[in-house]
Amino acid sequence: MMFFMYFCKKNEVVQKLVGQFYEKYALVQTQQVRDFIHTIDWDNRFIGIKGSRGVGKTTLLLQYIRLNFEPNKRVLYVSLDHLYFSENTLYDLVSDFYKKGGLFIAIDEVHKYPNWAIEIKNIYDDMPHLRLVFTGSSLLHIQQAKADLSRRVVVYTMPGLSFREFIQFETQIKLDRYSLEDIIHNPIAISMAITQKIKPLHYFDDYLNYGYYPFYIENKKSFHQKLSEVVLTVLEVDIPQYASIPVSNSVLLKKLLVIISNSVPFKPNMNTISERTGISLNTMKNYLKLLNDAQILQLLYVEHKGINSLGKPEKIFLNNPNLMYNLGIDADKGNIRETFFFNQVQYGYSVFASKTVDFKVDGIYEFELGGRSKKQKQIKEFQNTFLVKDDIEIGSDLTIPLWLFGFLY
């Protein structure tokens, strides 16, 4: 009798999960879909999408389902932060779904589920005709998961909106993206082609303030309140949960972020920061890496001394300009432009500190950033070195408009 009652209750909760999926399916909008959806090879059997809070992973997942499936028993979406998974396993749910003819399942927030990697591996091995897509925190390192997923799962990292995507959302005008090589070799022609369609500088300040996270669309007035909640959740929940850090230590993470945010971008003196925060040097290096992986910070390293070494970063940035505005930083335009450039370029390219100018990209190209009045004197004696200027629409010889680097993805 007890087993029967348990079975009925479990079945009732599963039906609620299905009902919630249908509600989300009906409500998700498909008028504004990020181009990132086309970078994923959806034919892969197992796909992972990771990214920071607020970049739109859940929305993208539901949009893909809405655009490609009818709401029926062959497709299902679940979020692992649901109470159902406090007493039931993911494997059992997916197994039941598969036995009843399920072919595609989308699993959200895998980092909320302790045994996600092992169970997903078992699902892959035991259910050969199932397609599965999961989303997780940008903190996840698939290679370090407690199961060999690297051979099974194709993982994509989802960034926030590029400047190009933000303009598309604002204007509904389709704009092309360009490679770094395109921008370097044809900046004038590309700039002229774009400015014939829109005036990019008209949108640039708004993008820097609130355009990186797509949830700005819901309510621009409450954007920064919501972004503050995102940052707090990363510090108080995501990082402690992922790195097995005592929740009480989130106070130290906050203190570290406050000290950094009041100075960024800056060359860190690790001993001074350690003294001010009361965090040991080794622990602080680990915390910086976690804040980088959580996409709250960007750490700029000297080439060949990358982040995996846990060495001292050459310079520390916040991840994107929206965070600079959100944390109340009285940053000058130079700091904001460097943060924008680093953020937009690092998604598709390796970015390091340069010995002579501001940034070195892919070990080949070097970039010095400046305002409208910045002269080329500093770059003329170097090969493959370019001047990137703010507040200009169209560049000239060796000079590229800053906004154009927002068209890389």
Short mmCIF file of C-alpha atoms in Angstrom, two decimals:
data_model
loop_
_atom_site.label_atom_id
_atom_site.label_comp_id
_atom_site.label_asym_id
_atom_site.label_seq_id
_atom_site.Cartn_x
_atom_site.Cartn_y
_atom_site.Cartn_z
CA MET A 1 0.00 0.00 0.00
CA MET A 2 2.79 2.42 0.93
CA PHE A 3 4.62 1.63 -2.33
CA PHE A 4 1.44 2.24 -4.34
CA MET A 5 0.89 5.61 -2.65
CA TYR A 6 4.55 6.54 -3.28
CA PHE A 7 4.24 5.53 -6.93
CA CYS A 8 1.07 7.59 -7.41
CA LYS A 9 2.64 10.62 -5.73
CA LYS A 10 5.80 10.30 -7.85
CA ASN A 11 3.73 10.02 -11.03
CA GLU A 12 1.76 13.11 -10.02
CA VAL A 13 4.96 15.13 -9.57
CA VAL A 14 6.26 13.95 -12.97
CA GLN A 15 3.02 15.14 -14.55
CA LYS A 16 3.59 18.52 -12.91
CA LEU A 17 7.08 18.63 -14.43
CA VAL A 18 5.56 17.93 -17.84
CA GLY A 19 2.86 20.53 -17.28
CA GLN A 20 5.45 23.15 -16.33
CA PHE A 21 7.37 22.36 -19.51
CA TYR A 22 4.22 22.92 -21.61
CA GLU A 23 3.64 26.26 -19.86
CA LYS A 24 7.21 27.39 -20.60
CA TYR A 25 6.87 26.12 -24.19
CA ALA A 26 3.74 28.21 -24.70
CA LEU A 27 5.23 31.38 -23.20
CA VAL A 28 8.70 31.48 -24.77
CA GLN A 29 9.03 34.11 -27.48
CA THR A 30 10.76 33.32 -30.79
CA GLN A 31 10.77 36.81 -32.31
CA GLN A 32 14.23 37.60 -30.91
CA VAL A 33 16.49 34.56 -31.09
CA ARG A 34 20.22 34.89 -30.55
CA ASP A 35 22.51 33.97 -33.43
CA PHE A 36 24.32 31.67 -31.01
CA ILE A 37 21.59 29.12 -31.73
CA HIS A 38 23.10 28.64 -35.21
CA THR A 39 26.63 28.02 -33.92
CA ILE A 40 25.51 24.78 -32.24
CA ASP A 41 25.48 21.54 -34.21
CA TRP A 42 22.17 20.25 -32.89
CA ASP A 43 22.67 16.90 -34.64
CA ASN A 44 25.14 15.85 -31.94
CA ARG A 45 23.65 13.27 -29.57
CA PHE A 46 24.82 15.00 -26.40
CA ILE A 47 25.36 18.74 -26.16
CA GLY A 48 26.40 20.91 -23.22
CA ILE A 49 25.81 24.68 -23.12
CA LYS A 50 27.55 26.53 -20.32
CA GLY A 51 27.68 30.20 -19.53
CA SER A 52 27.29 32.76 -16.78
CA ARG A 53 24.00 33.56 -15.11
CA GLY A 54 21.81 35.86 -17.14
CA VAL A 55 23.19 35.25 -20.65
CA GLY A 56 20.03 33.45 -21.77
CA LYS A 57 20.81 29.71 -21.72
CA THR A 58 17.32 28.67 -20.59
CA THR A 59 15.60 30.92 -23.12
CA LEU A 60 17.78 29.58 -25.95
CA LEU A 61 17.00 25.99 -24.98
CA LEU A 62 13.25 26.60 -24.92
CA GLN A 63 13.39 28.57 -28.17
CA TYR A 64 15.16 25.69 -29.91
CA ILE A 65 12.48 23.28 -28.70
CA ARG A 66 9.67 25.63 -29.71
CA LEU A 67 11.14 26.08 -33.20
CA ASN A 68 11.80 22.38 -33.82
CA PHE A 69 9.29 20.25 -31.87
CA GLU A 70 5.59 19.95 -31.24
CA PRO A 71 4.75 19.65 -27.52
CA ASN A 72 4.35 15.88 -27.23
CA LYS A 73 5.69 12.85 -25.36
CA ARG A 74 8.83 12.67 -27.52
CA VAL A 75 10.31 15.89 -26.14
CA LEU A 76 10.79 17.12 -22.56
CA TYR A 77 12.42 20.02 -20.72
CA VAL A 78 13.30 19.83 -16.99
CA SER A 79 15.30 22.01 -14.63
CA LEU A 80 17.40 20.23 -12.01
CA ASP A 81 16.64 22.87 -9.38
CA HIS A 82 13.12 21.40 -9.14
CA LEU A 83 12.18 19.81 -5.82
CA TYR A 84 11.43 16.54 -7.64
CA PHE A 85 15.16 15.86 -7.86
CA SER A 86 15.65 16.11 -4.11
CA GLU A 87 14.06 12.66 -3.80
CA ASN A 88 14.35 11.21 -7.31
CA THR A 89 17.22 10.64 -9.71
CA LEU A 90 17.70 12.21 -13.09
CA TYR A 91 18.62 8.82 -14.53
CA ASP A 92 15.27 7.26 -13.52
CA LEU A 93 13.28 10.16 -14.97
CA VAL A 94 15.14 10.04 -18.29
CA SER A 95 14.92 6.23 -18.40
CA ASP A 96 11.11 6.34 -18.00
CA PHE A 97 10.89 9.07 -20.63
CA TYR A 98 13.05 7.03 -23.04
CA LYS A 99 11.06 3.81 -22.53
CA LYS A 100 7.87 5.65 -23.44
CA GLY A 101 9.31 6.81 -26.78
CA GLY A 102 11.10 9.99 -25.72
CA LEU A 103 13.71 11.16 -28.23
CA PHE A 104 14.88 14.61 -27.07
CA ILE A 105 15.37 15.92 -23.55
CA ALA A 106 16.66 19.32 -22.45
CA ILE A 107 18.12 19.48 -18.93
CA ASP A 108 18.63 22.89 -17.35
CA GLU A 109 20.88 23.88 -14.41
CA VAL A 110 22.89 20.63 -14.17
CA HIS A 111 25.25 22.24 -11.67
CA LYS A 112 22.39 22.14 -9.14
CA TYR A 113 22.47 18.31 -9.16
CA PRO A 114 25.36 16.60 -7.32
CA ASN A 115 25.76 13.50 -9.54
CA TRP A 116 24.93 15.09 -12.86
CA ALA A 117 28.12 14.03 -14.69
CA ILE A 118 27.96 10.34 -13.72
CA GLU A 119 24.25 10.06 -14.48
CA ILE A 120 24.57 11.84 -17.82
CA LYS A 121 27.40 9.45 -18.75
CA ASN A 122 25.17 6.49 -17.86
CA ILE A 123 22.28 7.97 -19.85
CA TYR A 124 24.56 8.32 -22.86
CA ASP A 125 25.77 4.72 -22.60
CA ASP A 126 22.38 3.12 -21.87
CA MET A 127 20.03 5.08 -24.16
CA PRO A 128 21.64 5.12 -27.63
CA HIS A 129 18.74 6.75 -29.51
CA LEU A 130 18.24 9.65 -27.13
CA ARG A 131 19.36 13.22 -27.87
CA LEU A 132 20.19 15.25 -24.77
CA VAL A 133 21.11 18.90 -24.29
CA PHE A 134 22.09 20.29 -20.91
CA THR A 135 22.96 23.74 -19.61
CA GLY A 136 25.23 24.56 -16.70
CA SER A 137 27.21 27.25 -14.98
CA SER A 138 30.27 28.72 -16.66
CA LEU A 139 32.16 27.33 -13.66
CA LEU A 140 31.77 23.77 -14.95
CA HIS A 141 34.89 22.09 -16.29
CA ILE A 142 33.81 19.02 -18.22
CA GLN A 143 37.30 17.54 -18.17
CA GLN A 144 37.28 17.68 -14.37
CA ALA A 145 33.82 16.13 -13.96
CA LYS A 146 33.53 12.89 -12.02
CA ALA A 147 32.93 10.93 -15.22
CA ASP A 148 34.55 10.75 -18.63
CA LEU A 149 32.28 13.11 -20.55
CA SER A 150 34.89 14.60 -22.84
CA ARG A 151 34.41 11.84 -25.46
CA ARG A 152 30.63 11.97 -25.23
CA VAL A 153 29.53 15.59 -24.91
CA VAL A 154 30.16 18.51 -27.28
CA VAL A 155 30.32 21.62 -25.10
CA TYR A 156 29.61 25.21 -26.18
CA THR A 157 30.21 28.33 -24.10
CA MET A 158 27.50 30.96 -24.44
CA PRO A 159 28.58 34.59 -23.98
CA GLY A 160 26.42 37.60 -23.28
CA LEU A 161 25.14 39.72 -26.15
CA SER A 162 27.69 41.18 -28.49
CA PHE A 163 27.28 44.82 -29.47
CA ARG A 164 26.07 43.61 -32.88
CA GLU A 165 23.39 41.40 -31.31
CA PHE A 166 22.27 44.24 -29.04
CA ILE A 167 21.73 46.51 -32.07
CA GLN A 168 19.79 43.74 -33.80
CA PHE A 169 17.54 43.36 -30.77
CA GLU A 170 16.99 47.11 -30.62
CA THR A 171 16.38 47.71 -34.34
CA GLN A 172 15.35 44.35 -35.84
CA ILE A 173 17.94 45.06 -38.56
CA LYS A 174 20.03 42.05 -39.58
CA LEU A 175 23.77 42.75 -39.32
CA ASP A 176 26.67 40.57 -40.40
CA ARG A 177 29.43 39.46 -38.08
CA TYR A 178 33.09 39.67 -39.08
CA SER A 179 36.29 37.84 -38.22
CA LEU A 180 39.19 39.62 -36.56
CA GLU A 181 41.12 39.35 -39.83
CA ASP A 182 38.22 40.99 -41.71
CA ILE A 183 38.18 43.90 -39.26
CA ILE A 184 41.95 44.35 -39.34
CA HIS A 185 42.31 44.28 -43.12
CA ASN A 186 39.08 46.02 -44.17
CA PRO A 187 37.99 48.33 -41.34
CA ILE A 188 36.98 51.25 -43.57
CA ALA A 189 34.84 49.24 -46.00
CA ILE A 190 33.16 47.29 -43.19
CA SER A 191 32.52 50.42 -41.11
CA MET A 192 30.98 52.19 -44.10
CA ALA A 193 28.74 49.20 -44.91
CA ILE A 194 27.44 49.11 -41.33
CA THR A 195 26.99 52.87 -40.91
CA GLN A 196 24.85 52.95 -44.06
CA LYS A 197 22.35 50.77 -42.16
CA ILE A 198 22.60 52.13 -38.62
CA LYS A 199 24.48 54.66 -36.51
CA PRO A 200 26.46 52.41 -34.13
CA LEU A 201 27.56 55.18 -31.77
CA HIS A 202 23.89 55.98 -31.11
CA TYR A 203 23.58 52.58 -29.37
CA PHE A 204 27.06 52.22 -27.90
CA ASP A 205 26.59 53.93 -24.52
CA ASP A 206 23.37 52.03 -23.88
CA TYR A 207 25.11 48.74 -24.65
CA LEU A 208 27.93 49.56 -22.23
CA ASN A 209 25.37 50.34 -19.52
CA TYR A 210 22.88 47.47 -19.87
CA GLY A 211 23.24 45.63 -23.18
CA TYR A 212 25.40 42.58 -22.39
CA TYR A 213 22.71 40.58 -20.57
CA PRO A 214 19.61 39.87 -22.69
CA PHE A 215 17.25 40.08 -19.70
CA TYR A 216 17.46 43.87 -20.14
CA ILE A 217 14.60 43.37 -22.63
CA GLU A 218 12.22 42.44 -19.82
CA ASN A 219 12.56 45.79 -18.02
CA LYS A 220 15.34 48.29 -18.53
CA LYS A 221 14.43 50.20 -15.35
CA SER A 222 15.01 47.19 -13.10
CA PHE A 223 17.98 45.83 -15.08
CA HIS A 224 20.67 46.80 -12.58
CA GLN A 225 18.65 45.54 -9.63
CA LYS A 226 18.38 42.16 -11.34
CA LEU A 227 22.07 42.19 -12.27
CA SER A 228 22.96 42.86 -8.63
CA GLU A 229 20.93 39.78 -7.68
CA VAL A 230 22.80 37.74 -10.31
CA VAL A 231 26.18 38.79 -8.88
CA LEU A 232 25.08 38.01 -5.31
CA THR A 233 23.83 34.56 -6.34
CA VAL A 234 27.14 33.79 -8.01
CA LEU A 235 29.05 34.83 -4.88
CA GLU A 236 26.73 33.29 -2.29
CA VAL A 237 25.54 30.14 -4.07
CA ASP A 238 27.26 29.18 -7.32
CA ILE A 239 30.92 29.51 -6.35
CA PRO A 240 30.59 28.03 -2.82
CA GLN A 241 28.51 25.15 -4.21
CA TYR A 242 30.81 24.38 -7.11
CA ALA A 243 34.13 24.77 -5.27
CA SER A 244 32.95 23.30 -1.94
CA ILE A 245 33.74 26.56 -0.19
CA PRO A 246 31.97 27.21 3.13
CA VAL A 247 29.07 29.58 2.57
CA SER A 248 30.52 31.81 5.30
CA ASN A 249 33.52 32.43 3.01
CA SER A 250 31.26 34.18 0.53
CA VAL A 251 31.89 37.25 2.71
CA LEU A 252 35.54 37.07 1.65
CA LEU A 253 34.55 36.71 -1.99
CA LYS A 254 32.39 39.84 -1.69
CA LYS A 255 35.18 41.74 0.04
CA LEU A 256 37.63 40.74 -2.68
CA LEU A 257 35.21 41.82 -5.41
CA VAL A 258 34.58 45.19 -3.73
CA ILE A 259 38.30 45.92 -3.49
CA ILE A 260 38.89 44.86 -7.09
CA SER A 261 35.85 46.69 -8.47
CA ASN A 262 36.99 49.97 -6.92
CA SER A 263 40.25 49.76 -8.84
CA VAL A 264 39.64 47.90 -12.13
CA PRO A 265 41.25 47.62 -14.51
CA PHE A 266 44.51 47.52 -12.58
CA LYS A 267 47.80 45.69 -12.17
CA PRO A 268 47.35 43.76 -8.94
CA ASN A 269 49.72 43.78 -6.02
CA MET A 270 48.81 40.38 -4.62
CA ASN A 271 50.39 40.96 -1.21
CA THR A 272 48.50 44.23 -0.72
CA ILE A 273 45.17 42.65 -1.73
CA SER A 274 45.87 39.72 0.58
CA GLU A 275 46.48 42.06 3.50
CA ARG A 276 43.36 44.13 2.80
CA THR A 277 41.06 41.13 2.46
CA GLY A 278 42.61 38.82 5.04
CA ILE A 279 42.77 36.08 2.39
CA SER A 280 45.94 34.04 2.05
CA LEU A 281 47.84 34.36 -1.24
CA ASN A 282 47.10 30.84 -2.50
CA THR A 283 43.42 31.09 -1.55
CA MET A 284 43.15 34.48 -3.21
CA LYS A 285 44.63 33.16 -6.46
CA ASN A 286 42.04 30.38 -6.38
CA TYR A 287 39.24 32.89 -5.69
CA LEU A 288 40.36 35.06 -8.60
CA LYS A 289 40.26 32.07 -10.91
CA LEU A 290 36.77 31.14 -9.69
CA LEU A 291 35.54 34.71 -10.24
CA ASN A 292 37.06 34.55 -13.72
CA ASP A 293 35.39 31.21 -14.49
CA ALA A 294 32.09 32.58 -13.17
CA GLN A 295 32.51 35.47 -15.64
CA ILE A 296 32.50 38.16 -12.98
CA LEU A 297 36.14 39.03 -13.68
CA GLN A 298 38.47 38.87 -16.68
CA LEU A 299 42.09 38.13 -15.87
CA LEU A 300 44.68 39.31 -18.36
CA TYR A 301 47.89 37.25 -18.36
CA VAL A 302 51.26 37.51 -20.01
CA GLU A 303 51.47 35.09 -22.93
CA HIS A 304 52.77 31.61 -21.97
CA LYS A 305 51.83 32.28 -18.35
CA GLY A 306 48.13 31.57 -18.64
CA ILE A 307 45.36 31.19 -16.11
CA ASN A 308 45.88 27.46 -15.62
CA SER A 309 49.16 28.18 -13.88
CA LEU A 310 47.30 30.12 -11.15
CA GLY A 311 50.05 32.71 -11.43
CA LYS A 312 49.67 36.42 -10.95
CA PRO A 313 47.54 38.07 -13.63
CA GLU A 314 49.09 41.06 -15.33
CA LYS A 315 45.85 43.00 -15.07
CA ILE A 316 42.39 42.46 -13.60
CA PHE A 317 39.17 43.59 -15.28
CA LEU A 318 35.50 43.14 -14.55
CA ASN A 319 33.97 40.81 -17.11
CA ASN A 320 31.99 43.44 -19.02
CA PRO A 321 31.10 47.15 -18.85
CA ASN A 322 27.59 46.44 -17.49
CA LEU A 323 29.23 45.19 -14.28
CA MET A 324 31.29 48.38 -14.06
CA TYR A 325 28.12 50.46 -14.07
CA ASN A 326 26.33 48.04 -11.76
CA LEU A 327 29.00 48.04 -9.07
CA GLY A 328 29.04 51.82 -8.97
CA ILE A 329 32.50 52.28 -10.40
CA ASP A 330 33.45 55.83 -11.32
CA ALA A 331 35.41 54.56 -14.30
CA ASP A 332 36.79 56.81 -16.97
CA LYS A 333 36.20 56.09 -20.62
CA GLY A 334 39.64 54.52 -20.99
CA ASN A 335 38.82 51.83 -18.44
CA ILE A 336 35.44 51.13 -20.00
CA ARG A 337 36.87 50.88 -23.52
CA GLU A 338 39.54 48.40 -22.42
CA THR A 339 36.93 46.27 -20.64
CA PHE A 340 34.69 46.29 -23.74
CA PHE A 341 37.54 45.34 -26.08
CA PHE A 342 38.79 42.52 -23.86
CA ASN A 343 35.28 41.14 -23.34
CA GLN A 344 34.28 41.12 -27.01
CA VAL A 345 37.56 39.79 -28.40
CA GLN A 346 38.28 37.07 -25.83
CA TYR A 347 35.17 35.07 -26.78
CA GLY A 348 36.72 33.87 -30.03
CA TYR A 349 40.42 34.67 -29.63
CA SER A 350 43.23 34.41 -27.10
CA VAL A 351 43.96 37.78 -25.50
CA PHE A 352 47.14 38.53 -23.54
CA ALA A 353 48.97 41.51 -22.14
CA SER A 354 51.39 43.20 -24.52
CA LYS A 355 54.84 44.47 -23.63
CA THR A 356 54.45 47.54 -25.85
CA VAL A 357 50.72 48.37 -26.11
CA ASP A 358 47.46 47.33 -24.39
CA PHE A 359 46.62 43.90 -25.80
CA LYS A 360 48.11 41.08 -27.83
CA VAL A 361 45.67 38.81 -29.68
CA ASP A 362 46.32 35.29 -30.97
CA GLY A 363 50.05 35.85 -30.53
CA ILE A 364 50.16 37.97 -33.70
CA TYR A 365 48.18 41.20 -33.54
CA GLU A 366 48.66 44.01 -31.05
CA PHE A 367 46.26 46.81 -30.18
CA GLU A 368 46.64 50.17 -28.48
CA LEU A 369 43.36 51.73 -27.33
CA GLY A 370 42.61 55.42 -27.06
CA GLY A 371 40.17 58.26 -27.59
CA ARG A 372 39.46 60.27 -30.70
CA SER A 373 42.62 62.38 -30.32
CA LYS A 374 45.00 59.43 -29.84
CA LYS A 375 47.92 59.57 -32.33
CA GLN A 376 49.56 56.70 -34.24
CA LYS A 377 53.05 57.60 -33.00
CA GLN A 378 53.11 54.75 -30.46
CA ILE A 379 52.34 52.04 -33.03
CA LYS A 380 54.15 53.15 -36.19
CA GLU A 381 57.40 51.33 -35.46
CA PHE A 382 55.72 47.95 -34.86
CA GLN A 383 54.33 45.41 -37.33
CA ASN A 384 50.78 44.04 -36.98
CA THR A 385 49.98 46.77 -34.45
CA PHE A 386 46.79 48.81 -34.66
CA LEU A 387 45.25 51.82 -32.98
CA VAL A 388 41.70 51.32 -31.70
CA LYS A 389 39.78 54.57 -31.17
CA ASP A 390 36.62 55.34 -29.27
CA ASP A 391 34.06 57.93 -30.51
CA ILE A 392 34.78 57.48 -34.22
CA GLU A 393 32.48 55.91 -36.80
CA ILE A 394 35.01 55.08 -39.50
CA GLY A 395 38.73 54.53 -39.14
CA SER A 396 41.70 55.23 -41.36
CA ASP A 397 45.16 53.79 -42.00
CA LEU A 398 45.94 51.41 -39.08
CA THR A 399 43.09 52.93 -37.05
CA ILE A 400 39.97 50.90 -36.21
CA PRO A 401 36.78 52.11 -34.49
CA LEU A 402 36.36 50.50 -31.07
CA TRP A 403 32.68 49.65 -31.63
CA LEU A 404 33.60 47.47 -34.61
CA PHE A 405 35.08 44.82 -32.30
CA GLY A 406 31.52 44.30 -31.09
CA PHE A 407 30.79 42.65 -34.45
CA LEU A 408 33.06 39.63 -33.91
CA TYR A 409 30.16 37.40 -32.88
#
